Amino acid sequence: QVQLVESGGGSVQAEGSLRLSCSIDGAEICTYRKNWYRQAPGQEREFVSNILSDGTTYYADFVKGRFTISQDNANNMFYLQMIGLKPEDTATYYCNIDSIGPYTFCRGKNYWGQGTQVTVSS
């Protein structure tokens, strides 16, 4: 059974920083895209950032220059370093992995963590 567990959320003041971690346990031997999403109260879940196995990264425009995604494949972890936090970054942050290959049995695999709350006060 695949399990993703986030940690590192909390409450900070504006311009503060936090580092979110996501541990991956039990994933099949597939190539995964590692993603961070967030969902604010009353809002839809939105993409924040992802990292591919080769280290290529993507960021939503609203976090560019402030958030950095990284991974530690040896320890099945990935991270989201957040600096310059703003009140509008307040949300539940979710880690997610979705498979992009290479085997047939890898198709459609998509796993979520339970979420970690980030609250930024002004």
PDB file of C-alpha atoms in Angstrom:
ATOM      1  CA  GLN A   1       0.000   0.000   0.000  1.00  0.00           C
ATOM      2  CA  VAL A   2       1.418   3.339  -1.047  1.00  0.00           C
ATOM      3  CA  GLN A   3       1.536   6.004   1.623  1.00  0.00           C
ATOM      4  CA  LEU A   4       2.554   9.634   1.374  1.00  0.00           C
ATOM      5  CA  VAL A   5       3.027  11.616   4.541  1.00  0.00           C
ATOM      6  CA  GLU A   6       3.566  15.363   4.673  1.00  0.00           C
ATOM      7  CA  SER A   7       5.193  17.211   7.524  1.00  0.00           C
ATOM      8  CA  GLY A   8       6.551  20.652   8.250  1.00  0.00           C
ATOM      9  CA  GLY A   9       3.431  22.772   8.122  1.00  0.00           C
ATOM     10  CA  GLY A  10       2.697  25.359  10.762  1.00  0.00           C
ATOM     11  CA  SER A  11       1.909  28.972  11.488  1.00  0.00           C
ATOM     12  CA  VAL A  12       4.264  31.769  10.552  1.00  0.00           C
ATOM     13  CA  GLN A  13       4.139  35.484  10.067  1.00  0.00           C
ATOM     14  CA  ALA A  14       4.319  37.105   6.663  1.00  0.00           C
ATOM     15  CA  GLU A  15       7.796  36.917   5.106  1.00  0.00           C
ATOM     16  CA  GLY A  16       8.511  33.833   7.174  1.00  0.00           C
ATOM     17  CA  SER A  17       9.623  30.477   5.855  1.00  0.00           C
ATOM     18  CA  LEU A  18       8.688  26.827   6.159  1.00  0.00           C
ATOM     19  CA  ARG A  19       9.955  23.614   4.681  1.00  0.00           C
ATOM     20  CA  LEU A  20       7.452  20.925   3.843  1.00  0.00           C
ATOM     21  CA  SER A  21       8.512  17.322   3.537  1.00  0.00           C
ATOM     22  CA  CYS A  22       6.815  14.397   1.872  1.00  0.00           C
ATOM     23  CA  SER A  23       7.848  10.848   2.548  1.00  0.00           C
ATOM     24  CA  ILE A  24       6.900   8.141   0.087  1.00  0.00           C
ATOM     25  CA  ASP A  25       6.449   4.592   1.257  1.00  0.00           C
ATOM     26  CA  GLY A  26       5.513   1.524  -0.736  1.00  0.00           C
ATOM     27  CA  ALA A  27       5.466   3.043  -4.210  1.00  0.00           C
ATOM     28  CA  GLU A  28       5.791   0.661  -7.111  1.00  0.00           C
ATOM     29  CA  ILE A  29       8.856   0.719  -9.294  1.00  0.00           C
ATOM     30  CA  CYS A  30       7.550   3.374 -11.636  1.00  0.00           C
ATOM     31  CA  THR A  31       8.756   6.769 -12.682  1.00  0.00           C
ATOM     32  CA  TYR A  32       6.828   9.359 -10.738  1.00  0.00           C
ATOM     33  CA  ARG A  33       6.304  13.028 -11.103  1.00  0.00           C
ATOM     34  CA  LYS A  34       6.370  14.500  -7.605  1.00  0.00           C
ATOM     35  CA  ASN A  35       3.917  17.309  -7.047  1.00  0.00           C
ATOM     36  CA  TRP A  36       2.813  19.814  -4.453  1.00  0.00           C
ATOM     37  CA  TYR A  37      -0.719  21.178  -4.497  1.00  0.00           C
ATOM     38  CA  ARG A  38      -2.564  23.416  -2.106  1.00  0.00           C
ATOM     39  CA  GLN A  39      -6.147  24.134  -1.233  1.00  0.00           C
ATOM     40  CA  ALA A  40      -7.377  27.178   0.606  1.00  0.00           C
ATOM     41  CA  PRO A  41     -10.766  27.187   2.328  1.00  0.00           C
ATOM     42  CA  GLY A  42     -13.531  27.563  -0.227  1.00  0.00           C
ATOM     43  CA  GLN A  43     -11.099  27.290  -3.105  1.00  0.00           C
ATOM     44  CA  GLU A  44     -10.235  24.555  -5.534  1.00  0.00           C
ATOM     45  CA  ARG A  45      -7.056  22.610  -5.133  1.00  0.00           C
ATOM     46  CA  GLU A  46      -4.309  24.201  -7.205  1.00  0.00           C
ATOM     47  CA  PHE A  47      -0.947  23.156  -8.518  1.00  0.00           C
ATOM     48  CA  VAL A  48       2.075  24.621  -6.788  1.00  0.00           C
ATOM     49  CA  SER A  49       5.158  22.855  -8.083  1.00  0.00           C
ATOM     50  CA  ASN A  50       6.553  19.601  -9.323  1.00  0.00           C
ATOM     51  CA  ILE A  51       9.814  17.859  -9.976  1.00  0.00           C
ATOM     52  CA  LEU A  52      10.616  15.106 -12.411  1.00  0.00           C
ATOM     53  CA  SER A  53      13.012  12.244 -11.889  1.00  0.00           C
ATOM     54  CA  ASP A  54      15.698  14.057 -13.854  1.00  0.00           C
ATOM     55  CA  GLY A  55      15.385  17.068 -11.579  1.00  0.00           C
ATOM     56  CA  THR A  56      13.406  19.276 -13.926  1.00  0.00           C
ATOM     57  CA  THR A  57      11.160  21.567 -11.928  1.00  0.00           C
ATOM     58  CA  TYR A  58       8.004  23.548 -12.614  1.00  0.00           C
ATOM     59  CA  TYR A  59       6.345  26.221 -10.543  1.00  0.00           C
ATOM     60  CA  ALA A  60       3.068  28.034 -10.539  1.00  0.00           C
ATOM     61  CA  ASP A  61       3.601  31.696 -11.313  1.00  0.00           C
ATOM     62  CA  PHE A  62       2.450  32.774  -7.876  1.00  0.00           C
ATOM     63  CA  VAL A  63       5.323  30.959  -6.143  1.00  0.00           C
ATOM     64  CA  LYS A  64       8.183  31.515  -8.563  1.00  0.00           C
ATOM     65  CA  GLY A  65      11.180  32.914  -6.802  1.00  0.00           C
ATOM     66  CA  ARG A  66       9.795  32.091  -3.373  1.00  0.00           C
ATOM     67  CA  PHE A  67       9.329  28.309  -3.308  1.00  0.00           C
ATOM     68  CA  THR A  68      11.867  25.643  -4.203  1.00  0.00           C
ATOM     69  CA  ILE A  69      11.078  21.988  -4.749  1.00  0.00           C
ATOM     70  CA  SER A  70      13.709  19.317  -4.279  1.00  0.00           C
ATOM     71  CA  GLN A  71      13.950  15.585  -3.907  1.00  0.00           C
ATOM     72  CA  ASP A  72      16.017  12.943  -2.174  1.00  0.00           C
ATOM     73  CA  ASN A  73      15.415   9.827  -4.198  1.00  0.00           C
ATOM     74  CA  ALA A  74      17.697   7.686  -2.061  1.00  0.00           C
ATOM     75  CA  ASN A  75      15.407   8.282   0.898  1.00  0.00           C
ATOM     76  CA  ASN A  76      12.098   8.527  -0.986  1.00  0.00           C
ATOM     77  CA  MET A  77      11.508  12.093   0.100  1.00  0.00           C
ATOM     78  CA  PHE A  78      10.729  15.345  -1.573  1.00  0.00           C
ATOM     79  CA  TYR A  79      10.468  18.838  -0.196  1.00  0.00           C
ATOM     80  CA  LEU A  80       9.033  22.278  -0.685  1.00  0.00           C
ATOM     81  CA  GLN A  81      11.098  25.106   0.744  1.00  0.00           C
ATOM     82  CA  MET A  82       8.940  28.188   1.097  1.00  0.00           C
ATOM     83  CA  ILE A  83      10.311  31.643   1.803  1.00  0.00           C
ATOM     84  CA  GLY A  84       8.708  35.040   1.662  1.00  0.00           C
ATOM     85  CA  LEU A  85       5.406  33.568   2.717  1.00  0.00           C
ATOM     86  CA  LYS A  86       2.315  35.691   2.244  1.00  0.00           C
ATOM     87  CA  PRO A  87      -1.097  35.478   3.915  1.00  0.00           C
ATOM     88  CA  GLU A  88      -2.499  34.305   0.594  1.00  0.00           C
ATOM     89  CA  ASP A  89      -0.268  31.241   0.824  1.00  0.00           C
ATOM     90  CA  THR A  90      -2.424  30.033   3.696  1.00  0.00           C
ATOM     91  CA  ALA A  91      -3.782  26.636   2.673  1.00  0.00           C
ATOM     92  CA  THR A  92      -3.577  22.935   3.208  1.00  0.00           C
ATOM     93  CA  TYR A  93      -0.626  21.659   1.231  1.00  0.00           C
ATOM     94  CA  TYR A  94      -0.734  18.215  -0.303  1.00  0.00           C
ATOM     95  CA  CYS A  95       2.003  16.124  -1.777  1.00  0.00           C
ATOM     96  CA  ASN A  96       1.148  13.922  -4.698  1.00  0.00           C
ATOM     97  CA  ILE A  97       2.910  11.517  -6.994  1.00  0.00           C
ATOM     98  CA  ASP A  98       1.642  10.412 -10.361  1.00  0.00           C
ATOM     99  CA  SER A  99       3.308   7.860 -12.558  1.00  0.00           C
ATOM    100  CA  ILE A 100       4.596   8.724 -16.004  1.00  0.00           C
ATOM    101  CA  GLY A 101       6.012   5.334 -16.898  1.00  0.00           C
ATOM    102  CA  PRO A 102       7.797   3.271 -17.858  1.00  0.00           C
ATOM    103  CA  TYR A 103       5.775   0.074 -17.498  1.00  0.00           C
ATOM    104  CA  THR A 104       2.209  -0.715 -18.478  1.00  0.00           C
ATOM    105  CA  PHE A 105       1.243  -1.429 -14.890  1.00  0.00           C
ATOM    106  CA  CYS A 106       2.361   2.082 -13.961  1.00  0.00           C
ATOM    107  CA  ARG A 107      -0.460   3.728 -15.884  1.00  0.00           C
ATOM    108  CA  GLY A 108      -2.888   5.762 -13.842  1.00  0.00           C
ATOM    109  CA  LYS A 109      -1.123   5.496 -10.539  1.00  0.00           C
ATOM    110  CA  ASN A 110      -1.741   8.626  -8.541  1.00  0.00           C
ATOM    111  CA  TYR A 111      -1.302   8.986  -4.800  1.00  0.00           C
ATOM    112  CA  TRP A 112      -1.984  11.764  -2.299  1.00  0.00           C
ATOM    113  CA  GLY A 113      -0.852  12.612   1.165  1.00  0.00           C
ATOM    114  CA  GLN A 114      -3.253  13.698   3.872  1.00  0.00           C
ATOM    115  CA  GLY A 115      -2.208  17.340   3.761  1.00  0.00           C
ATOM    116  CA  THR A 116      -0.417  19.694   6.100  1.00  0.00           C
ATOM    117  CA  GLN A 117      -1.729  23.087   7.124  1.00  0.00           C
ATOM    118  CA  VAL A 118       0.232  26.241   6.427  1.00  0.00           C
ATOM    119  CA  THR A 119      -1.063  29.435   7.996  1.00  0.00           C
ATOM    120  CA  VAL A 120       0.542  32.791   7.298  1.00  0.00           C
ATOM    121  CA  SER A 121      -0.501  35.785   9.342  1.00  0.00           C
ATOM    122  CA  SER A 122       0.007  39.407   8.366  1.00  0.00           C
TER     123      SER A 122
END
